[in-house]
PDB file of C-alpha atoms in Angstrom:
ATOM      1  CA  UNK A   1      99.175  73.806  85.298  1.00 51.00           C
ATOM      2  CA  UNK A   2      97.374  74.447  88.717  1.00 57.00           C
ATOM      3  CA  UNK A   3      98.270  76.632  90.730  1.00 59.00           C
ATOM      4  CA  UNK A   4     100.508  76.215  94.235  1.00 60.00           C
ATOM      5  CA  UNK A   5      98.117  76.143  97.188  1.00 62.00           C
ATOM      6  CA  UNK A   6      99.121  79.455  98.932  1.00 58.00           C
ATOM      7  CA  UNK A   7      96.604  78.429 101.605  1.00 68.00           C
ATOM      8  CA  UNK A   8      98.709  78.818 104.240  1.00 80.00           C
ATOM      9  CA  UNK A   9     100.277  81.915 103.482  1.00 88.00           C
ATOM     10  CA  UNK A  10      98.135  84.750 102.724  1.00 91.00           C
ATOM     11  CA  UNK A  11     101.274  87.113 101.616  1.00 91.00           C
ATOM     12  CA  UNK A  12     103.395  84.466  99.344  1.00 91.00           C
ATOM     13  CA  UNK A  13      99.420  84.229  98.085  1.00 91.00           C
ATOM     14  CA  UNK A  14      98.895  88.286  97.057  1.00 93.00           C
ATOM     15  CA  UNK A  15     103.076  88.187  95.835  1.00 94.00           C
ATOM     16  CA  UNK A  16     102.345  85.329  93.904  1.00 94.00           C
ATOM     17  CA  UNK A  17      98.516  86.758  92.221  1.00 95.00           C
ATOM     18  CA  UNK A  18     100.629  89.981  91.981  1.00 96.00           C
ATOM     19  CA  UNK A  19     103.660  87.514  89.461  1.00 96.00           C
ATOM     20  CA  UNK A  20     100.777  86.262  87.454  1.00 96.00           C
ATOM     21  CA  UNK A  21      99.174  89.617  86.517  1.00 97.00           C
ATOM     22  CA  UNK A  22     102.649  91.509  86.652  1.00 96.00           C
ATOM     23  CA  UNK A  23     102.697  89.865  82.346  1.00 95.00           C
ATOM     24  CA  UNK A  24      99.600  91.629  81.679  1.00 96.00           C
ATOM     25  CA  UNK A  25     100.159  94.773  83.030  1.00 96.00           C
ATOM     26  CA  UNK A  26     103.860  94.871  81.054  1.00 96.00           C
ATOM     27  CA  UNK A  27     101.940  94.420  77.937  1.00 95.00           C
ATOM     28  CA  UNK A  28      99.647  97.016  78.924  1.00 94.00           C
ATOM     29  CA  UNK A  29     101.505  99.606  79.115  1.00 93.00           C
ATOM     30  CA  UNK A  30     102.772  99.032  75.991  1.00 90.00           C
ATOM     31  CA  UNK A  31      98.922  99.708  74.754  1.00 90.00           C
ATOM     32  CA  UNK A  32      98.878 102.956  76.192  1.00 91.00           C
ATOM     33  CA  UNK A  33     101.746 104.728  74.767  1.00 84.00           C
ATOM     34  CA  UNK A  34      99.454 107.034  72.585  1.00 85.00           C
ATOM     35  CA  UNK A  35      98.169 107.960  76.122  1.00 85.00           C
ATOM     36  CA  UNK A  36     100.871 109.560  77.250  1.00 83.00           C
ATOM     37  CA  UNK A  37     100.753 113.508  77.838  1.00 80.00           C
ATOM     38  CA  UNK A  38     103.868 114.281  78.272  1.00 83.00           C
ATOM     39  CA  UNK A  39     107.335 112.800  78.535  1.00 89.00           C
ATOM     40  CA  UNK A  40     107.644 113.024  82.157  1.00 89.00           C
ATOM     41  CA  UNK A  41     104.493 110.451  82.411  1.00 86.00           C
ATOM     42  CA  UNK A  42     105.459 108.961  79.198  1.00 89.00           C
ATOM     43  CA  UNK A  43     109.266 108.241  81.145  1.00 92.00           C
ATOM     44  CA  UNK A  44     107.260 106.889  84.429  1.00 91.00           C
ATOM     45  CA  UNK A  45     105.713 104.578  81.900  1.00 93.00           C
ATOM     46  CA  UNK A  46     108.736 103.228  80.486  1.00 93.00           C
ATOM     47  CA  UNK A  47     110.506 103.386  84.476  1.00 94.00           C
ATOM     48  CA  UNK A  48     107.669 101.283  85.923  1.00 94.00           C
ATOM     49  CA  UNK A  49     107.721  99.411  82.543  1.00 94.00           C
ATOM     50  CA  UNK A  50     111.023  97.762  83.165  1.00 95.00           C
ATOM     51  CA  UNK A  51     110.329  97.100  86.884  1.00 94.00           C
ATOM     52  CA  UNK A  52     107.328  95.238  86.675  1.00 95.00           C
ATOM     53  CA  UNK A  53     109.611  92.643  83.306  1.00 95.00           C
ATOM     54  CA  UNK A  54     112.188  92.706  86.387  1.00 94.00           C
ATOM     55  CA  UNK A  55     109.571  91.360  88.830  1.00 93.00           C
ATOM     56  CA  UNK A  56     110.347  94.911  91.417  1.00 92.00           C
ATOM     57  CA  UNK A  57     107.770  95.117  92.266  1.00 93.00           C
ATOM     58  CA  UNK A  58     106.407  94.586  95.609  1.00 93.00           C
ATOM     59  CA  UNK A  59     107.525  97.771  97.433  1.00 92.00           C
ATOM     60  CA  UNK A  60     105.754 100.780  98.233  1.00 91.00           C
ATOM     61  CA  UNK A  61     107.382 102.946  96.266  1.00 93.00           C
ATOM     62  CA  UNK A  62     106.482 100.404  93.436  1.00 92.00           C
ATOM     63  CA  UNK A  63     103.259 100.953  93.866  1.00 93.00           C
ATOM     64  CA  UNK A  64     103.206 105.088  94.153  1.00 94.00           C
ATOM     65  CA  UNK A  65     105.590 104.677  90.376  1.00 94.00           C
ATOM     66  CA  UNK A  66     101.941 102.625  88.662  1.00 95.00           C
ATOM     67  CA  UNK A  67      99.573 104.709  90.613  1.00 94.00           C
ATOM     68  CA  UNK A  68     101.673 107.613  89.313  1.00 92.00           C
ATOM     69  CA  UNK A  69     101.011 105.876  85.892  1.00 93.00           C
ATOM     70  CA  UNK A  70      97.787 104.854  86.603  1.00 92.00           C
ATOM     71  CA  UNK A  71      95.325 107.248  88.012  1.00 89.00           C
ATOM     72  CA  UNK A  72      95.473 110.092  85.894  1.00 88.00           C
ATOM     73  CA  UNK A  73      94.221 107.684  82.740  1.00 89.00           C
ATOM     74  CA  UNK A  74      91.845 106.079  85.473  1.00 89.00           C
ATOM     75  CA  UNK A  75      90.460 109.692  86.163  1.00 85.00           C
ATOM     76  CA  UNK A  76      89.961 109.711  81.289  1.00 82.00           C
ATOM     77  CA  UNK A  77      89.033 106.095  80.936  1.00 82.00           C
ATOM     78  CA  UNK A  78      86.036 106.627  83.830  1.00 79.00           C
ATOM     79  CA  UNK A  79      82.326 108.323  82.830  1.00 67.00           C
ATOM     80  CA  UNK A  80      81.635 111.755  82.559  1.00 60.00           C
ATOM     81  CA  UNK A  81      79.235 113.105  84.041  1.00 57.00           C
ATOM     82  CA  UNK A  82      76.524 116.254  83.179  1.00 51.00           C
ATOM     83  CA  UNK A  83      76.692 117.928  85.278  1.00 50.00           C
ATOM     84  CA  UNK A  84      74.615 118.678  88.126  1.00 43.00           C
ATOM     85  CA  UNK A  85      71.629 118.194  86.154  1.00 40.00           C
ATOM     86  CA  UNK A  86      69.493 114.426  87.322  1.00 45.00           C
ATOM     87  CA  UNK A  87      67.895 113.358  84.178  1.00 44.00           C
ATOM     88  CA  UNK A  88      66.662 109.666  85.271  1.00 46.00           C
ATOM     89  CA  UNK A  89      66.060 108.759  81.390  1.00 48.00           C
ATOM     90  CA  UNK A  90      68.129 107.025  79.356  1.00 51.00           C
ATOM     91  CA  UNK A  91      70.603 106.479  76.020  1.00 49.00           C
ATOM     92  CA  UNK A  92      70.105 104.605  73.221  1.00 50.00           C
ATOM     93  CA  UNK A  93      73.354 102.364  74.935  1.00 52.00           C
ATOM     94  CA  UNK A  94      71.003 101.681  77.801  1.00 54.00           C
ATOM     95  CA  UNK A  95      73.638 103.413  80.568  1.00 51.00           C
ATOM     96  CA  UNK A  96      71.308 105.888  82.228  1.00 51.00           C
ATOM     97  CA  UNK A  97      71.792 110.245  80.843  1.00 44.00           C
ATOM     98  CA  UNK A  98      74.305 110.812  83.743  1.00 46.00           C
ATOM     99  CA  UNK A  99      76.996 108.508  83.212  1.00 48.00           C
ATOM    100  CA  UNK A 100      77.714 109.027  78.538  1.00 50.00           C
ATOM    101  CA  UNK A 101      81.407 107.957  78.382  1.00 50.00           C
ATOM    102  CA  UNK A 102      84.110 109.940  76.039  1.00 58.00           C
ATOM    103  CA  UNK A 103      84.995 109.029  73.493  1.00 59.00           C
ATOM    104  CA  UNK A 104      87.935 106.487  73.392  1.00 71.00           C
ATOM    105  CA  UNK A 105      87.245 106.354  77.788  1.00 77.00           C
ATOM    106  CA  UNK A 106      85.607 103.128  76.694  1.00 81.00           C
ATOM    107  CA  UNK A 107      89.033 101.519  74.759  1.00 85.00           C
ATOM    108  CA  UNK A 108      90.636 102.712  77.581  1.00 89.00           C
ATOM    109  CA  UNK A 109      89.337 101.598  79.889  1.00 89.00           C
ATOM    110  CA  UNK A 110      88.968  98.055  78.793  1.00 92.00           C
ATOM    111  CA  UNK A 111      93.310  98.717  78.414  1.00 92.00           C
ATOM    112  CA  UNK A 112      94.199  99.806  82.004  1.00 95.00           C
ATOM    113  CA  UNK A 113      92.271  96.874  83.742  1.00 95.00           C
ATOM    114  CA  UNK A 114      95.374  94.596  83.806  1.00 96.00           C
ATOM    115  CA  UNK A 115      97.264  97.128  85.340  1.00 96.00           C
ATOM    116  CA  UNK A 116      93.875  98.558  87.894  1.00 95.00           C
ATOM    117  CA  UNK A 117      94.325  94.621  88.629  1.00 97.00           C
ATOM    118  CA  UNK A 118      97.989  94.556  89.346  1.00 97.00           C
ATOM    119  CA  UNK A 119      97.467  96.938  92.123  1.00 96.00           C
ATOM    120  CA  UNK A 120      94.822  95.138  93.349  1.00 96.00           C
ATOM    121  CA  UNK A 121      97.467  92.621  94.058  1.00 96.00           C
ATOM    122  CA  UNK A 122      99.470  95.704  95.557  1.00 96.00           C
ATOM    123  CA  UNK A 123      97.357  97.130  97.422  1.00 96.00           C
ATOM    124  CA  UNK A 124      96.373  93.290  98.772  1.00 95.00           C
ATOM    125  CA  UNK A 125      99.714  92.436  99.814  1.00 95.00           C
ATOM    126  CA  UNK A 126     100.420  95.912 101.218  1.00 94.00           C
ATOM    127  CA  UNK A 127      97.528  95.079 103.893  1.00 95.00           C
ATOM    128  CA  UNK A 128      99.003  92.110 104.474  1.00 94.00           C
ATOM    129  CA  UNK A 129     102.165  93.176 104.965  1.00 93.00           C
ATOM    130  CA  UNK A 130     100.413  95.800 107.565  1.00 93.00           C
ATOM    131  CA  UNK A 131      98.560  93.428 109.585  1.00 92.00           C
ATOM    132  CA  UNK A 132     101.317  91.068 109.564  1.00 90.00           C
ATOM    133  CA  UNK A 133     103.724  94.238 111.585  1.00 91.00           C
ATOM    134  CA  UNK A 134     101.067  95.204 113.254  1.00 92.00           C
ATOM    135  CA  UNK A 135     100.754  91.581 114.952  1.00 88.00           C
ATOM    136  CA  UNK A 136     103.658  90.816 115.361  1.00 89.00           C
ATOM    137  CA  UNK A 137     103.335  94.296 117.605  1.00 91.00           C
ATOM    138  CA  UNK A 138     100.951  93.423 119.470  1.00 90.00           C
ATOM    139  CA  UNK A 139     102.280  88.938 119.964  1.00 87.00           C
ATOM    140  CA  UNK A 140     105.463  90.938 121.284  1.00 87.00           C
ATOM    141  CA  UNK A 141     104.014  93.147 123.893  1.00 80.00           C
ATOM    142  CA  UNK A 142     102.301  93.409 127.302  1.00 70.00           C
ATOM    143  CA  UNK A 143      99.080  92.976 127.875  1.00 65.00           C
ATOM    144  CA  UNK A 144      98.864  93.884 131.568  1.00 59.00           C
TER     145      UNK A 144
END
Protein backbone atom coordinates (compact mmCIF):
# COMPACT_ATOMS: atom_id res chain seq x y z
CA UNK A 1 0.00 0.00 0.00
CA UNK A 2 1.41 3.39 -0.95
CA UNK A 3 1.29 6.39 1.33
CA UNK A 4 -1.41 8.96 0.64
CA UNK A 5 -0.41 12.30 -0.88
CA UNK A 6 -0.40 14.60 2.13
CA UNK A 7 1.48 17.51 0.56
CA UNK A 8 -1.57 19.75 0.75
CA UNK A 9 -1.75 19.63 4.55
CA UNK A 10 1.53 19.51 6.50
CA UNK A 11 -0.27 19.02 9.82
CA UNK A 12 -2.12 15.99 8.50
CA UNK A 13 1.18 14.68 7.09
CA UNK A 14 2.81 15.05 10.52
CA UNK A 15 -0.11 13.26 12.20
CA UNK A 16 0.17 10.48 9.62
CA UNK A 17 3.91 10.19 10.31
CA UNK A 18 3.35 9.99 14.07
CA UNK A 19 0.68 7.33 13.65
CA UNK A 20 3.00 5.37 11.39
CA UNK A 21 5.72 5.45 14.07
CA UNK A 22 3.40 4.70 17.01
CA UNK A 23 3.41 0.91 16.66
CA UNK A 24 7.21 0.70 16.66
CA UNK A 25 7.41 3.06 19.61
CA UNK A 26 4.88 0.95 21.51
CA UNK A 27 6.93 -2.18 20.83
CA UNK A 28 10.11 -0.40 21.91
CA UNK A 29 8.58 0.45 25.27
CA UNK A 30 7.89 -3.24 25.82
CA UNK A 31 11.58 -4.01 25.21
CA UNK A 32 12.83 -1.41 27.68
CA UNK A 33 11.43 -2.82 30.91
CA UNK A 34 14.91 -3.72 32.21
CA UNK A 35 15.99 -0.08 32.03
CA UNK A 36 13.43 1.46 34.40
CA UNK A 37 15.35 2.61 37.43
CA UNK A 38 12.40 2.92 39.78
CA UNK A 39 8.67 2.34 40.08
CA UNK A 40 7.86 5.88 38.97
CA UNK A 41 9.69 5.42 35.65
CA UNK A 42 8.02 2.08 35.11
CA UNK A 43 4.57 3.55 35.78
CA UNK A 44 5.25 6.48 33.44
CA UNK A 45 6.31 4.06 30.69
CA UNK A 46 3.21 1.95 31.23
CA UNK A 47 0.92 5.00 30.97
CA UNK A 48 2.75 6.18 27.87
CA UNK A 49 2.44 2.73 26.31
CA UNK A 50 -1.32 2.78 26.88
CA UNK A 51 -1.58 6.28 25.37
CA UNK A 52 0.36 5.21 22.29
CA UNK A 53 -1.76 2.06 21.90
CA UNK A 54 -4.90 4.24 21.92
CA UNK A 55 -3.31 6.74 19.50
CA UNK A 56 -3.70 9.48 22.11
CA UNK A 57 -0.31 11.07 21.58
CA UNK A 58 -1.01 14.47 20.06
CA UNK A 59 -1.18 16.90 22.97
CA UNK A 60 1.69 18.78 24.60
CA UNK A 61 1.09 16.68 27.72
CA UNK A 62 1.61 13.50 25.67
CA UNK A 63 4.93 14.83 24.34
CA UNK A 64 5.96 15.67 27.90
CA UNK A 65 5.14 12.10 28.97
CA UNK A 66 7.22 10.71 26.11
CA UNK A 67 10.15 12.94 27.03
CA UNK A 68 9.86 12.00 30.71
CA UNK A 69 10.39 8.38 29.71
CA UNK A 70 12.85 8.94 26.87
CA UNK A 71 15.29 11.60 28.06
CA UNK A 72 16.82 9.57 30.93
CA UNK A 73 17.32 6.68 28.50
CA UNK A 74 18.94 9.00 25.96
CA UNK A 75 21.39 10.19 28.62
CA UNK A 76 22.49 6.60 29.25
CA UNK A 77 22.75 5.79 25.54
CA UNK A 78 24.96 8.79 24.71
CA UNK A 79 28.71 8.30 24.39
CA UNK A 80 30.56 8.76 27.66
CA UNK A 81 33.22 11.48 27.54
CA UNK A 82 36.61 10.47 28.90
CA UNK A 83 36.98 13.69 30.85
CA UNK A 84 38.72 16.94 30.08
CA UNK A 85 41.65 15.41 28.24
CA UNK A 86 41.58 15.60 24.48
CA UNK A 87 42.85 12.43 22.88
CA UNK A 88 43.24 12.44 19.13
CA UNK A 89 44.02 8.73 18.73
CA UNK A 90 41.37 6.16 18.00
CA UNK A 91 40.07 3.12 19.82
CA UNK A 92 40.34 -0.24 18.07
CA UNK A 93 36.67 0.14 17.12
CA UNK A 94 37.60 3.15 15.00
CA UNK A 95 35.78 5.60 17.28
CA UNK A 96 37.63 8.56 18.73
CA UNK A 97 38.67 7.70 22.29
CA UNK A 98 36.67 10.61 23.70
CA UNK A 99 33.41 8.97 22.52
CA UNK A 100 33.50 5.44 23.91
CA UNK A 101 30.05 4.04 24.63
CA UNK A 102 29.12 2.82 28.08
CA UNK A 103 28.48 -0.92 28.32
CA UNK A 104 25.05 -1.67 26.87
CA UNK A 105 24.63 1.89 25.57
CA UNK A 106 24.67 0.91 21.91
CA UNK A 107 21.96 -1.72 22.49
CA UNK A 108 19.89 0.81 24.43
CA UNK A 109 20.43 3.41 21.72
CA UNK A 110 19.04 1.03 19.12
CA UNK A 111 16.05 0.15 21.31
CA UNK A 112 15.06 3.78 21.86
CA UNK A 113 15.30 4.79 18.18
CA UNK A 114 11.55 4.29 17.55
CA UNK A 115 10.76 6.49 20.57
CA UNK A 116 13.19 9.14 19.36
CA UNK A 117 11.58 9.07 15.92
CA UNK A 118 8.12 9.46 17.44
CA UNK A 119 9.40 12.34 19.56
CA UNK A 120 10.77 14.03 16.44
CA UNK A 121 7.44 13.62 14.64
CA UNK A 122 5.52 15.03 17.61
CA UNK A 123 7.91 17.97 17.92
CA UNK A 124 7.41 18.71 14.22
CA UNK A 125 3.66 18.48 14.65
CA UNK A 126 3.78 20.89 17.60
CA UNK A 127 5.80 23.41 15.59
CA UNK A 128 3.39 23.12 12.66
CA UNK A 129 0.39 23.66 14.91
CA UNK A 130 2.04 26.67 16.55
CA UNK A 131 3.03 28.16 13.21
CA UNK A 132 -0.55 27.81 12.00
CA UNK A 133 -1.81 29.60 15.12
CA UNK A 134 0.66 32.43 14.60
CA UNK A 135 -0.23 32.68 10.90
CA UNK A 136 -3.94 32.90 11.72
CA UNK A 137 -3.25 35.62 14.27
CA UNK A 138 -1.14 37.58 11.81
CA UNK A 139 -3.78 37.25 9.07
CA UNK A 140 -6.36 38.73 11.42
CA UNK A 141 -4.23 41.68 12.53
CA UNK A 142 -4.69 45.13 11.12
CA UNK A 143 -1.48 45.88 9.24
CA UNK A 144 -1.87 49.65 9.47
